[in-house]
Short mmCIF file of C-alpha atoms in Angstrom, two decimals:
data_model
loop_
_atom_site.label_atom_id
_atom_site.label_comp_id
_atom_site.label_asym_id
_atom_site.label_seq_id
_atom_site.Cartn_x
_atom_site.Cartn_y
_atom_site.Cartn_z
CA UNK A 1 121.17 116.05 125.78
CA UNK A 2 123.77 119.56 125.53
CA UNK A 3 125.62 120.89 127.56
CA UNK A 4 123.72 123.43 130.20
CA UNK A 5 123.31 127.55 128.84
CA UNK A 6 124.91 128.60 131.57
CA UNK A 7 127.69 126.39 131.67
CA UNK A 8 128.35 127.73 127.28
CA UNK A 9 128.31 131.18 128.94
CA UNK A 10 130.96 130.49 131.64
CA UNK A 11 133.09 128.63 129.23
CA UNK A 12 133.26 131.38 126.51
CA UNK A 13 133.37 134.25 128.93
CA UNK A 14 136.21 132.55 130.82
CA UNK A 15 138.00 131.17 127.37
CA UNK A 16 138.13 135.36 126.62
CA UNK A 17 138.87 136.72 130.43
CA UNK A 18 141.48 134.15 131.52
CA UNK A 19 143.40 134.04 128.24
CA UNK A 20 142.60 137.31 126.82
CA UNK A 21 144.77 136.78 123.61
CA UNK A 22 142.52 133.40 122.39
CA UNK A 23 139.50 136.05 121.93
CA UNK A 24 141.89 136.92 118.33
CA UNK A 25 141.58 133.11 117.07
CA UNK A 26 138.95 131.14 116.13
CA UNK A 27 136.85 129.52 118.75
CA UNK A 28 137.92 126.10 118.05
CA UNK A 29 141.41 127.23 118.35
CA UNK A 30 140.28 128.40 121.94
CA UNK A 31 138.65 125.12 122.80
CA UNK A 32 141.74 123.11 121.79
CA UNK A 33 143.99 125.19 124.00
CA UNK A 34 141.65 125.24 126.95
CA UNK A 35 141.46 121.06 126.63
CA UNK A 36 145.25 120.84 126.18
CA UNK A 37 145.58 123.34 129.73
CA UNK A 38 143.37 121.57 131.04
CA UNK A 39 145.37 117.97 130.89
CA UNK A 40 142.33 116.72 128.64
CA UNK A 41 145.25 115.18 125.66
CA UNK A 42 143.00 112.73 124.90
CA UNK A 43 139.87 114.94 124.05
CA UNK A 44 141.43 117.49 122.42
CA UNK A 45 143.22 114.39 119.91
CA UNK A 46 139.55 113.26 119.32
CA UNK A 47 138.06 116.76 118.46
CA UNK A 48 140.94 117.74 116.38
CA UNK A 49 140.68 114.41 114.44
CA UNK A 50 136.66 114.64 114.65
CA UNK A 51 137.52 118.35 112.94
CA UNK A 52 140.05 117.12 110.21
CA UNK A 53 137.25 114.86 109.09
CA UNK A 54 134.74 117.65 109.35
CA UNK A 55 137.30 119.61 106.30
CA UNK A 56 138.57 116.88 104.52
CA UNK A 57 134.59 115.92 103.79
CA UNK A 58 134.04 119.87 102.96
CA UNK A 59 137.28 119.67 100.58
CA UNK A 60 135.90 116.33 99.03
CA UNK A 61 132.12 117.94 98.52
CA UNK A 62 134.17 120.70 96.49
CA UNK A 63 135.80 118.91 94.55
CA UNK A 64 132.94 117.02 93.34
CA UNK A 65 130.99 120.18 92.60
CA UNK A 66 128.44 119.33 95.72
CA UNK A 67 126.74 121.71 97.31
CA UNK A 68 128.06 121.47 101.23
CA UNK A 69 124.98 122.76 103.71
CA UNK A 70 126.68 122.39 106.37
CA UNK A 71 128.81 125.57 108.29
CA UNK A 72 132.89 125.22 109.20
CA UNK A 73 132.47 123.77 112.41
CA UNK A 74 134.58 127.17 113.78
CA UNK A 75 131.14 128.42 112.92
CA UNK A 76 129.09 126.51 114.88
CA UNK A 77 130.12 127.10 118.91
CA UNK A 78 127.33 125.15 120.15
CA UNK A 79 128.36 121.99 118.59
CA UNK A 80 132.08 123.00 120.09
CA UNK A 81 130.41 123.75 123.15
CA UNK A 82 129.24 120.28 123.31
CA UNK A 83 132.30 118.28 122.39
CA UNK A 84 134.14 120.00 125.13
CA UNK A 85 131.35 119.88 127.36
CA UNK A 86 130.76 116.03 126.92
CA UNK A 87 134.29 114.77 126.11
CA UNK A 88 135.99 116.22 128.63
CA UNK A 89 133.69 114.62 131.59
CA UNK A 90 134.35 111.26 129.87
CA UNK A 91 137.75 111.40 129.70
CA UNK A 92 137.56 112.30 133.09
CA UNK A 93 135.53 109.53 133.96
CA UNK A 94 137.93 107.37 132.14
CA UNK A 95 140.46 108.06 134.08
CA UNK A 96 138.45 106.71 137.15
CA UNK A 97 137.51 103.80 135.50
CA UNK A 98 133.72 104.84 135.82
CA UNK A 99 132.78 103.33 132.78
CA UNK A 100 129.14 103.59 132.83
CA UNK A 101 129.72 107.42 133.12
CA UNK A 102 132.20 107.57 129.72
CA UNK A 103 129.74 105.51 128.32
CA UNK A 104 126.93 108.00 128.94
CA UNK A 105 128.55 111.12 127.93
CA UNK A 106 129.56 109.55 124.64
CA UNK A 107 125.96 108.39 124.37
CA UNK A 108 125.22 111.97 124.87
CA UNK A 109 127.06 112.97 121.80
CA UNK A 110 125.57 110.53 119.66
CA UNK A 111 122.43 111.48 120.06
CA UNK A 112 123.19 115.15 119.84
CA UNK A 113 124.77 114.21 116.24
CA UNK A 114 122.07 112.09 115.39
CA UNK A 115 120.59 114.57 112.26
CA UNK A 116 121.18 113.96 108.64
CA UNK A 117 124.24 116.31 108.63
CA UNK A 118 125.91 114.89 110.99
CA UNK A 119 124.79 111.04 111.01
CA UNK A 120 128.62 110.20 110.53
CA UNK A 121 129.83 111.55 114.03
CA UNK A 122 126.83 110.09 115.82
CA UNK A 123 128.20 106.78 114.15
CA UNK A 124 131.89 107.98 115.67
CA UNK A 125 130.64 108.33 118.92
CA UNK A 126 128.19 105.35 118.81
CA UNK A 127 131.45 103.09 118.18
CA UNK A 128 132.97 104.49 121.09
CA UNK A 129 130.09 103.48 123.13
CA UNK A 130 130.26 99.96 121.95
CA UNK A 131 134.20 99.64 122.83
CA UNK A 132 133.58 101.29 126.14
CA UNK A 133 130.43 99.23 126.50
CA UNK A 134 132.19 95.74 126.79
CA UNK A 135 134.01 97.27 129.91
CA UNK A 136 130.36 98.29 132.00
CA UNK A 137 130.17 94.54 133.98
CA UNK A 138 127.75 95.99 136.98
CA UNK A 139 124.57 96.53 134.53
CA UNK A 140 124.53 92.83 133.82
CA UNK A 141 125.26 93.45 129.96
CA UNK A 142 122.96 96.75 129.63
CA UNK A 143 124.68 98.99 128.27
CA UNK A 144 126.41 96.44 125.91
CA UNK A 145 122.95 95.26 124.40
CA UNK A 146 121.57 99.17 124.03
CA UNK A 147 126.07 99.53 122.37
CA UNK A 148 125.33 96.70 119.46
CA UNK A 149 121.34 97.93 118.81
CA UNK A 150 123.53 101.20 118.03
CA UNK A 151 126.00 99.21 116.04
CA UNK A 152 123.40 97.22 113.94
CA UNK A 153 121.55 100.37 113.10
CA UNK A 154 124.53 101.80 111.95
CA UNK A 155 125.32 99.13 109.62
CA UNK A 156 121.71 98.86 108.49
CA UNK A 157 121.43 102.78 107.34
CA UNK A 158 124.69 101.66 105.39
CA UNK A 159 122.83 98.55 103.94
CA UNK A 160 125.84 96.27 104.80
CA UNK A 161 122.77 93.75 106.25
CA UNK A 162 125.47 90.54 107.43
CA UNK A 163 126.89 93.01 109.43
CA UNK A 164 124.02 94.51 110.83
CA UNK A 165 122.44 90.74 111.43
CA UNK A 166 125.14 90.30 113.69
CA UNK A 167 124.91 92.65 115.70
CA UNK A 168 121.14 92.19 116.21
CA UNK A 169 121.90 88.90 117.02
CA UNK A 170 124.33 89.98 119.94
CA UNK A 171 121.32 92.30 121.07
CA UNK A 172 119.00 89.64 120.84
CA UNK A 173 120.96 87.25 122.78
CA UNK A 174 121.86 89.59 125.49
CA UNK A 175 118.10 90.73 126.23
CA UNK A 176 116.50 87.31 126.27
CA UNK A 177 114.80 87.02 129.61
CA UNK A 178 115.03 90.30 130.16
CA UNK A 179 112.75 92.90 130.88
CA UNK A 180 114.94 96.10 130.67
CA UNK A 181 113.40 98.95 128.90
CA UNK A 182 114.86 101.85 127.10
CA UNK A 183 114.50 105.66 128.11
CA UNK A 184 111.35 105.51 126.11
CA UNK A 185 109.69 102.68 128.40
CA UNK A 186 110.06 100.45 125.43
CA UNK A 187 111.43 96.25 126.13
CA UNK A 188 114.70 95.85 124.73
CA UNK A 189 113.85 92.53 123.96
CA UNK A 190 111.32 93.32 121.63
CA UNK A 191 113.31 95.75 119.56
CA UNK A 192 115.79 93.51 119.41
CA UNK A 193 112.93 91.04 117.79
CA UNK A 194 111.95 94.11 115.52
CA UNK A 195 115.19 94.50 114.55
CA UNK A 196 116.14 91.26 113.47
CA UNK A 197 113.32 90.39 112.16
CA UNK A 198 113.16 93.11 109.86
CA UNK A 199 116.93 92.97 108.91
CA UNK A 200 116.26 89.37 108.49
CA UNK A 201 113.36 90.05 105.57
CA UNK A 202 116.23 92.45 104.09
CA UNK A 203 119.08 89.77 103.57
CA UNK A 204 115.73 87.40 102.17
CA UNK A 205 114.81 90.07 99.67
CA UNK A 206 118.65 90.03 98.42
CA UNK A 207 118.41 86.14 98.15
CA UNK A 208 115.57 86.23 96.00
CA UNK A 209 115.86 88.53 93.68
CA UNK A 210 119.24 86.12 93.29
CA UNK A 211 116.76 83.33 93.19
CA UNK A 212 118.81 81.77 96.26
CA UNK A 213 115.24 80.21 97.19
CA UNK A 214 116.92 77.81 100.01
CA UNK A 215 118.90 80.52 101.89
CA UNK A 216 115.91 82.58 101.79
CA UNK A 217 113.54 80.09 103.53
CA UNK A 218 116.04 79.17 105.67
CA UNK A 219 115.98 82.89 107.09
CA UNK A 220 112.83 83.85 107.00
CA UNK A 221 111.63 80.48 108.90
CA UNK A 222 114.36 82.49 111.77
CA UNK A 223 112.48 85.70 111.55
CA UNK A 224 109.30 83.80 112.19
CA UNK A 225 110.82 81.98 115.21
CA UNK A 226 111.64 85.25 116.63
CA UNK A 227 108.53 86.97 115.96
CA UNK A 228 106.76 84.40 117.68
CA UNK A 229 109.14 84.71 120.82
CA UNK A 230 108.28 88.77 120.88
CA UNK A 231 105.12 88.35 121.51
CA UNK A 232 103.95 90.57 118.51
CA UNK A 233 100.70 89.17 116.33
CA UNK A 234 101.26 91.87 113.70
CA UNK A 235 105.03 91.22 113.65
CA UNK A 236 104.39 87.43 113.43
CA UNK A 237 101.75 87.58 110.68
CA UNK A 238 104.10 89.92 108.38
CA UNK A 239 107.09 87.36 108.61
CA UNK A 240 104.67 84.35 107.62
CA UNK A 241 103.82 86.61 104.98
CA UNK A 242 107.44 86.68 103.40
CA UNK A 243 107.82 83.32 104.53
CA UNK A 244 104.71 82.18 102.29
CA UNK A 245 105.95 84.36 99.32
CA UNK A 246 109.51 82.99 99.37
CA UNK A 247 107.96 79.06 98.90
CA UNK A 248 105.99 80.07 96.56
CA UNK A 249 108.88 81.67 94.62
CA UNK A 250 110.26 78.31 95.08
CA UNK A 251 106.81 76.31 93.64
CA UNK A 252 106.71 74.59 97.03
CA UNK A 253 103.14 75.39 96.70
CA UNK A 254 101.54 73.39 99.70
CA UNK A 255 104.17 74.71 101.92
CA UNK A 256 103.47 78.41 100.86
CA UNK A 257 99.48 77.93 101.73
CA UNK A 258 100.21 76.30 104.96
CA UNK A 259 101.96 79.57 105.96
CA UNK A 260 100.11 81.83 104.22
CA UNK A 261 96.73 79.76 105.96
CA UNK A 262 98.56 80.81 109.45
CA UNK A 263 99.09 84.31 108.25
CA UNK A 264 95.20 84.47 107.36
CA UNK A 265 94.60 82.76 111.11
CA UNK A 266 96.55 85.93 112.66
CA UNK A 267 94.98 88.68 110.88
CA UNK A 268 91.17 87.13 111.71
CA UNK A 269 92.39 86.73 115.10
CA UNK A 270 93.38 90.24 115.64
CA UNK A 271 90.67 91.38 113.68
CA UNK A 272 93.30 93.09 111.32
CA UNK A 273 90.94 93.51 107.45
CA UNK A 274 94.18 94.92 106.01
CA UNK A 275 96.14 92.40 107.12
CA UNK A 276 93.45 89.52 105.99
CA UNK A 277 92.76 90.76 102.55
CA UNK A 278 96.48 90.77 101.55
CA UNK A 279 96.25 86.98 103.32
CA UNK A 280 93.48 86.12 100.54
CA UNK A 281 95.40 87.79 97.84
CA UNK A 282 98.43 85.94 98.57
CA UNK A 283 96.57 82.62 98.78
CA UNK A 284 94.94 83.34 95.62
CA UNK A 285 98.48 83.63 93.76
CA UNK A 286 99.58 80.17 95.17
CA UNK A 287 96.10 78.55 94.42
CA UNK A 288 96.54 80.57 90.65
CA UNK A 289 100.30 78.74 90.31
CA UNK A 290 98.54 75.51 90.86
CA UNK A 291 96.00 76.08 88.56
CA UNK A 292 93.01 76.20 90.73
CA UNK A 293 91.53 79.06 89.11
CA UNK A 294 88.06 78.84 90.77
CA UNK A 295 89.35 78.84 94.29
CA UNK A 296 91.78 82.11 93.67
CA UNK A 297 88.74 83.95 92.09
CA UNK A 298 87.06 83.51 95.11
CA UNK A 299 89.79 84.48 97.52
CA UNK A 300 90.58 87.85 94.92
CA UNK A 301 86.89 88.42 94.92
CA UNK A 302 86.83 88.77 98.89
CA UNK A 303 90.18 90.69 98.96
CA UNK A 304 88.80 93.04 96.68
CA UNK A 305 85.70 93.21 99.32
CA UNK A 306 87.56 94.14 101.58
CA UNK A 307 89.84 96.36 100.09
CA UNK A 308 87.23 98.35 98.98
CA UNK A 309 85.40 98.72 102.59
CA UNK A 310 89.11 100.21 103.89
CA UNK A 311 89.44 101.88 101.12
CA UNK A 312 92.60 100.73 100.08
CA UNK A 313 93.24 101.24 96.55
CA UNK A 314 96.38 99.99 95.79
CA UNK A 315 94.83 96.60 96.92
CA UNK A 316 91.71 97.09 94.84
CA UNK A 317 94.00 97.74 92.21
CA UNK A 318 96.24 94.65 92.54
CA UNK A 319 93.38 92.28 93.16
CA UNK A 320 91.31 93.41 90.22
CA UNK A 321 94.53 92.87 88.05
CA UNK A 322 94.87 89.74 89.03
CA UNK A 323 90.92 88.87 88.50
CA UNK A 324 91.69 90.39 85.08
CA UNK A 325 94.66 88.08 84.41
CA UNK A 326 92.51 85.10 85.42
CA UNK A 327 89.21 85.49 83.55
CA UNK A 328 91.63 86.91 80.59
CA UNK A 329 93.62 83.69 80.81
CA UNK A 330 90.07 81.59 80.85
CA UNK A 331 88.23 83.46 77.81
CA UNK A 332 85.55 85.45 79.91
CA UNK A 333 86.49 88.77 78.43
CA UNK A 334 83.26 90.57 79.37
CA UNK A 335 84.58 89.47 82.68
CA UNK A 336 88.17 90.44 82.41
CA UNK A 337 87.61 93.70 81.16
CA UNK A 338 85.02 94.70 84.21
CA UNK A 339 87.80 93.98 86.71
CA UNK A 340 90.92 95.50 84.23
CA UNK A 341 87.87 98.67 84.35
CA UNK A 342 87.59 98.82 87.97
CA UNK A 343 91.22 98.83 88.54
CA UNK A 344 91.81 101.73 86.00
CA UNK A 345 89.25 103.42 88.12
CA UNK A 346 90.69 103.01 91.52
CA UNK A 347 94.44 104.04 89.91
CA UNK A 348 92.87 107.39 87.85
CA UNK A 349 91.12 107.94 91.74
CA UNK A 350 94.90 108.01 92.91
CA UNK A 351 96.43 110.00 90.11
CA UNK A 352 99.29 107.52 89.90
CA UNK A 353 100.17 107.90 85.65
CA UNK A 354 102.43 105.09 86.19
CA UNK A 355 99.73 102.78 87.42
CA UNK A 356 96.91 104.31 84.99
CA UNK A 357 98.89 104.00 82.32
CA UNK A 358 99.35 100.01 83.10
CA UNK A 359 96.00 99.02 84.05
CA UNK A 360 94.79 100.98 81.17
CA UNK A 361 96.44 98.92 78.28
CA UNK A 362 95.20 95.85 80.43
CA UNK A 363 92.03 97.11 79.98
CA UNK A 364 92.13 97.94 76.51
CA UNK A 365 93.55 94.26 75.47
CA UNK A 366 90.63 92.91 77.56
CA UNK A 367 88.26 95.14 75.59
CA UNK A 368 90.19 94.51 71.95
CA UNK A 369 89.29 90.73 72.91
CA UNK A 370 85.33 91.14 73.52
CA UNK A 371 86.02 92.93 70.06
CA UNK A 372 87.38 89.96 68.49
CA UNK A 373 85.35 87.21 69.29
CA UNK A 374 82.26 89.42 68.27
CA UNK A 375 84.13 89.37 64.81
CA UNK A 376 84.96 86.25 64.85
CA UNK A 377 81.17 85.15 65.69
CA UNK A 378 80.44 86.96 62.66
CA UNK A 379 82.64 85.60 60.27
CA UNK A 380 81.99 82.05 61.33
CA UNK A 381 78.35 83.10 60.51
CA UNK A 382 79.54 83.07 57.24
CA UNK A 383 75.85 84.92 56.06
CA UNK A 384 74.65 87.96 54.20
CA UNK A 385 73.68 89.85 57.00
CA UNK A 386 76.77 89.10 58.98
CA UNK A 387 79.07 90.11 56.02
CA UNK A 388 77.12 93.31 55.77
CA UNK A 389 77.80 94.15 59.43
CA UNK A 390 81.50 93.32 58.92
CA UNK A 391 81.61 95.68 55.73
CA UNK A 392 79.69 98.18 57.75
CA UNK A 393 81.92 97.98 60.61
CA UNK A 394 85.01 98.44 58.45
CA UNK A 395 83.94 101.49 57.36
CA UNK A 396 82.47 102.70 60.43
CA UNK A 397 84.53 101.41 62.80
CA UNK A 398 81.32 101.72 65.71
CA UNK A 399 80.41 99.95 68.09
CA UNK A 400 78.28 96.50 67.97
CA UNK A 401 75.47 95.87 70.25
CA UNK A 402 73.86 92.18 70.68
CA UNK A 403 70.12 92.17 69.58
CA UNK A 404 68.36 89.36 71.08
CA UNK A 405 67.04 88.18 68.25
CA UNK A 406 69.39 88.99 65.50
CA UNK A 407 72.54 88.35 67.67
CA UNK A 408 75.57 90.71 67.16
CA UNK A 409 74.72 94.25 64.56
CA UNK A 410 76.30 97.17 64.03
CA UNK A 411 75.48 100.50 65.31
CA UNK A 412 75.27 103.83 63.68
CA UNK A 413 75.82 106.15 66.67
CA UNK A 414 77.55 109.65 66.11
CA UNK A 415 80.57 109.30 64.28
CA UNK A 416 82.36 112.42 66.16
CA UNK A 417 82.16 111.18 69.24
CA UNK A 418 84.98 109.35 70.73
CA UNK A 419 83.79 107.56 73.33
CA UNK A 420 81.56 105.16 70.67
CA UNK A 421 84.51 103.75 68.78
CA UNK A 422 83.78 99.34 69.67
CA UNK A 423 82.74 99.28 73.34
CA UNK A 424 82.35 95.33 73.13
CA UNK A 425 78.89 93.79 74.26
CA UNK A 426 77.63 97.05 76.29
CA UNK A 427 77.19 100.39 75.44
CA UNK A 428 79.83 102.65 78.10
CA UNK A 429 79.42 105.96 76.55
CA UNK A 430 78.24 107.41 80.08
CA UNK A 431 81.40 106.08 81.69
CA UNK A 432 83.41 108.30 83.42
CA UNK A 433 85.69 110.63 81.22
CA UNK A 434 88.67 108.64 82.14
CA UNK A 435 87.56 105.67 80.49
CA UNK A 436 87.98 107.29 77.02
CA UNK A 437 91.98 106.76 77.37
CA UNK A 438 91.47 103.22 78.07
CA UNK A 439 89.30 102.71 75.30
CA UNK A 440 91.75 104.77 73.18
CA UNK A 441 94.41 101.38 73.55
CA UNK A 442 91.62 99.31 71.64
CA UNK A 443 91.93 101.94 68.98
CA UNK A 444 95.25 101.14 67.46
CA UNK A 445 94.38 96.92 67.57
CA UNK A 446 91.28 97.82 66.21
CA UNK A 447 93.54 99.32 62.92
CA UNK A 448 95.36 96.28 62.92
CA UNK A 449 92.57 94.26 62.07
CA UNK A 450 91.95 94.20 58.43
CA UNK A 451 89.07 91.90 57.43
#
C-alpha cells in the first residue's frame, strides 16, 4: 500500500512551485514545512521523531564500525512521500474521530516498512495501530484482534516469548467463534491457534533445556488443547509430538507413549509417512528408556522403512543411529556396525562433514568391536594355530575372515591397499570409497591393542 504516482508528482511539483525557496533544502526539510502549513503538528512531530531515530541508529552503526546499508532518509523521497501521504490522512481522520480510518492508514505504513531495513518502524507504526485499535468499537473487536496478532509478532521476532504469549492469547480470545478472515482469505481464528501454539512450543523449549519438566507439560498440554480447537490434524499431531518428548524428558514413560500413540493415530489418519515415521522413532526412544529393546528395534526398523521410501535422510540417519546404539548396547556388533554403515552412507549422500564425521567414528567403534571379540575368540582358544594367527595379525595387521571349518584365520591380502586393514567378519573392500574414512577410525584402536 503507497501513496498513488500521481499524487508523489503533485506533491513535489507543488512543494517547488508554491514555495519556490524549499526547492534549495532538502526534501525532508520541504515535507516538514508543508505538514507544519498545513496544520498537520502532530504528523510532522511523528516524522521528525521517526527521522531522529532514523540518525541516531546511523550515528550508533558508526560508531560501532557497522556497515549501515541503508540511505539518509533525505535520500529516499518515496519513503517521505509515504509518511506524508499516510500520516497526514490519519491525523486527519483523527481529528474526526474515524478511527477505523487512522487505524488503516497506520496499517498502511506498517506494512510498507515491513522489510529487514526497516522492521523497527513497521513495529512503530504497528504500536500505533494497537493504541488506536482499542478505540474501533463498530467492528466488534476486529481490528483489535488483527492490532495484538501485530503486537505478538513483534515481540516474537524479538524472542521476548511471555510477552508475545500474551498477546496471542488476547488474539485468541477475541476470535473465538469467529469466522473473520484476513485480506488473504485466511480465519483469524486459526492463526491465532498457529500462533500460540507455536509460541507456546517456544517458552517449552526454554523450560527444558532448564529441565523445568512441570512447567513444560503444563504448556504444551495448552498448545494441544488449542490445536485441537483449530481444527488442524497436522498442527495437532506436532504439539502431541512435543508433548510426548517433554514426559519423556521427565521419565513419565507411560504418559509419553500414550501421547506419542495419539500422535502415531494422526499421522495414519491423514495418511502423513513423514509424520508417522518420526511417530515410530519417538516411540522407540520411550520403549528404549524402559528397556524394551526388542519393541524399539522394531518401531526404528519401520521408521527407517519409511524414511527411506520418502527419501528422507536425516531420518534414515537418526534411526540407523539409534539401531546402532541398541544392538551396540546388546553385543550384536555385526549388527551395530551395518546400521552405524548405512547411516554414514545416507550422511556422505548429503555432504553434511558434521554429520559424516559423527556417524563415522560410530561406525568405526562398532567395527573396532567385531575386531575385538574375533581376538578375544582367539585368545580364549588358547591353541597353536590361534596364537599363530594372533602373531600373524600383529604383524600384518589384515583382515580375518571366518572359515567354516577352522573358525576365525588371518588373511594375507595386499598389504598396500587401504581398504583391507580388519574389516571384521566380512570382506568390504568393494564398498563404496567413502567407507575407507570410516574404517580409517578402527585404525588408531587397532594400534592401541597390543597383544
Amino acid at each position: 500500500m503507497r501513496a498513488g504516482w500521481f499524487e508523489k508528482i503533485d506533491l513535489r511539483y507543488r512543494l517547488i512551485s508554491v514555495h519556490p525557496k524549499h526547492h534549495r533544502n532538502s526534501y525532508k526539510k520541504s515535507i516538514c514545512v508543508d505538514m507544519l502549513r498545513n496544520g498537520y503538528h502532530k504528523s510532522f512531530t511523528e516524522l521528525f521523531t521517526l527521522a531522529e531515530q532514523w540518525d541516531a541508529l546511523r550515528h550508533a552503526a558508526e560508531v560501532r564500525s557497522l556497515f549501515w546499508r541503508q540511505r539518509p532518509l533525505e535520500e529516499q523521497p518515496d519513503k517521505l512521500d509515504n509518511f506524508y501521504h499516510y500520516l497526514t490522512r490519519a491525523e486527519a481522520a483523527e481529528r474526526k474521530r474515524y478511527y477505523e480510518e487512522v487505524y488503516n492508514n497506520l496499517y498502511a505504513l506498517a506494512c510498507y516498512f515491513d522489510n529487514s531495513e526497516d522492521k523497527w518502524v513497521r513495529n512503530h507504526f504497528y504500536e500505533r495501530c494497537f493504541n488506536i485499535a482499542k478505540l474501533i468499537k463498530a467492528d466488534g473487536g476486529k481490528k483489535e484482534a488483527e492490532a495484538q496478532a501485530h503486537m505478538g509478532l513483534l515481540f516474537e521476532e524479538e524472542g521476548e516469548l511471555l510477552e508475545a504469549a500474551q498477546h496471542y492469547e488476547a488474539f485468541h480470545e477475541l476470535t473465538q467463534g469467529r469466522i473473520w478472515k484476513n485480506e488473504t482469505g485466511q480465519f483469524l481464528n486459526l492463526l491465532a491457534c498457529e500462533s500460540l501454539v507455536r509460541t507456546y512450543k517456544l517458552l517449552s523449549d526454554r523450560m527444558l533445556e532448564n529441565k523445568e519438566y512441570k512447567q513444560a507439560i503444563k504448556i504444551l498440554i495448552k498448545a494441544s488443547e488449542i490445536a485441537k480447537e483449530g481444527s488442524d490434524r497436522n498442527m495437532e499431531g506436532e504439539a502431541a509430538l512435543c508433548l510426548g518428548s517433554a514426559h519423556l524428558a521427565a521419565g513419565e514413560y507411560e504418559t509419553a507413549l500414550r501421547v506419542l500413540r495419539r500422535y502415531s493415530e494422526i499421522a495414519t489418519s491423514m495418511g502423513d509417512d513423514l509424520n508417522l515415521g518420526r511417530a515410530y522413532e519417538a516411540i522407540a526412544k520411550v520403549l528404549q528408556s524402559q528397556g524394551k529393546m526388542t519393541e524399539a528395534i522394531g518401531y526404528l526398523e519401520k521408521a527407517v522403512k519409511i524414511a527411506r521410501n520418502n527419501f528422507q535422510s536425516l531420518d534414515v540417519i537418526r534411526a540407523c543411529t539409534m539401531l546402532g546404539d541398541i544392538y551396540n548396547e546388546k553385543g550384536q556388533y555385526s549388527e551395530a556396525s551395518e546400521y552405524f554403515q548405512q547411516a554414514f552412507s545416507a550422511s556422505v549422500e548429503l555432504m553434511k562433514m558434521a554429520l559424516m564425521d559423527e556417524t563415522k567414528v560410530h561406525y568405526g567403534i562398532a567395527r573396532a568391536h567385531q575386531m575385538m571379540l574375533t581376538m578375544t575368540d582367539y585368545i580364549e582358544t588358547a591353541d597353536i594355530d590361534s596364537l599363530n594367527c594372533l602373531l600373524s595379525w600383529k604383524e600384518s595387521r589384515t583382515q580375518i575372515k571366518y572359515d567354516p571349518i577352522l573358525g576365525f584365520h588371518i588373511t594375507y591380502p595386499d598389504s598396500r591397499s587401504p581398504k583391507t586393514l580388519f574389516n571384521g567378519f566380512q570382506d568390504h573392500s568393494s564398498k563404496d570409497a567413502g567407507e575407507t574414512e570410516a574404517i580409517g577410525a578402527v585404525v588408531s584402536l587397532q594400534d592401541n591393542l597390543r597383544l
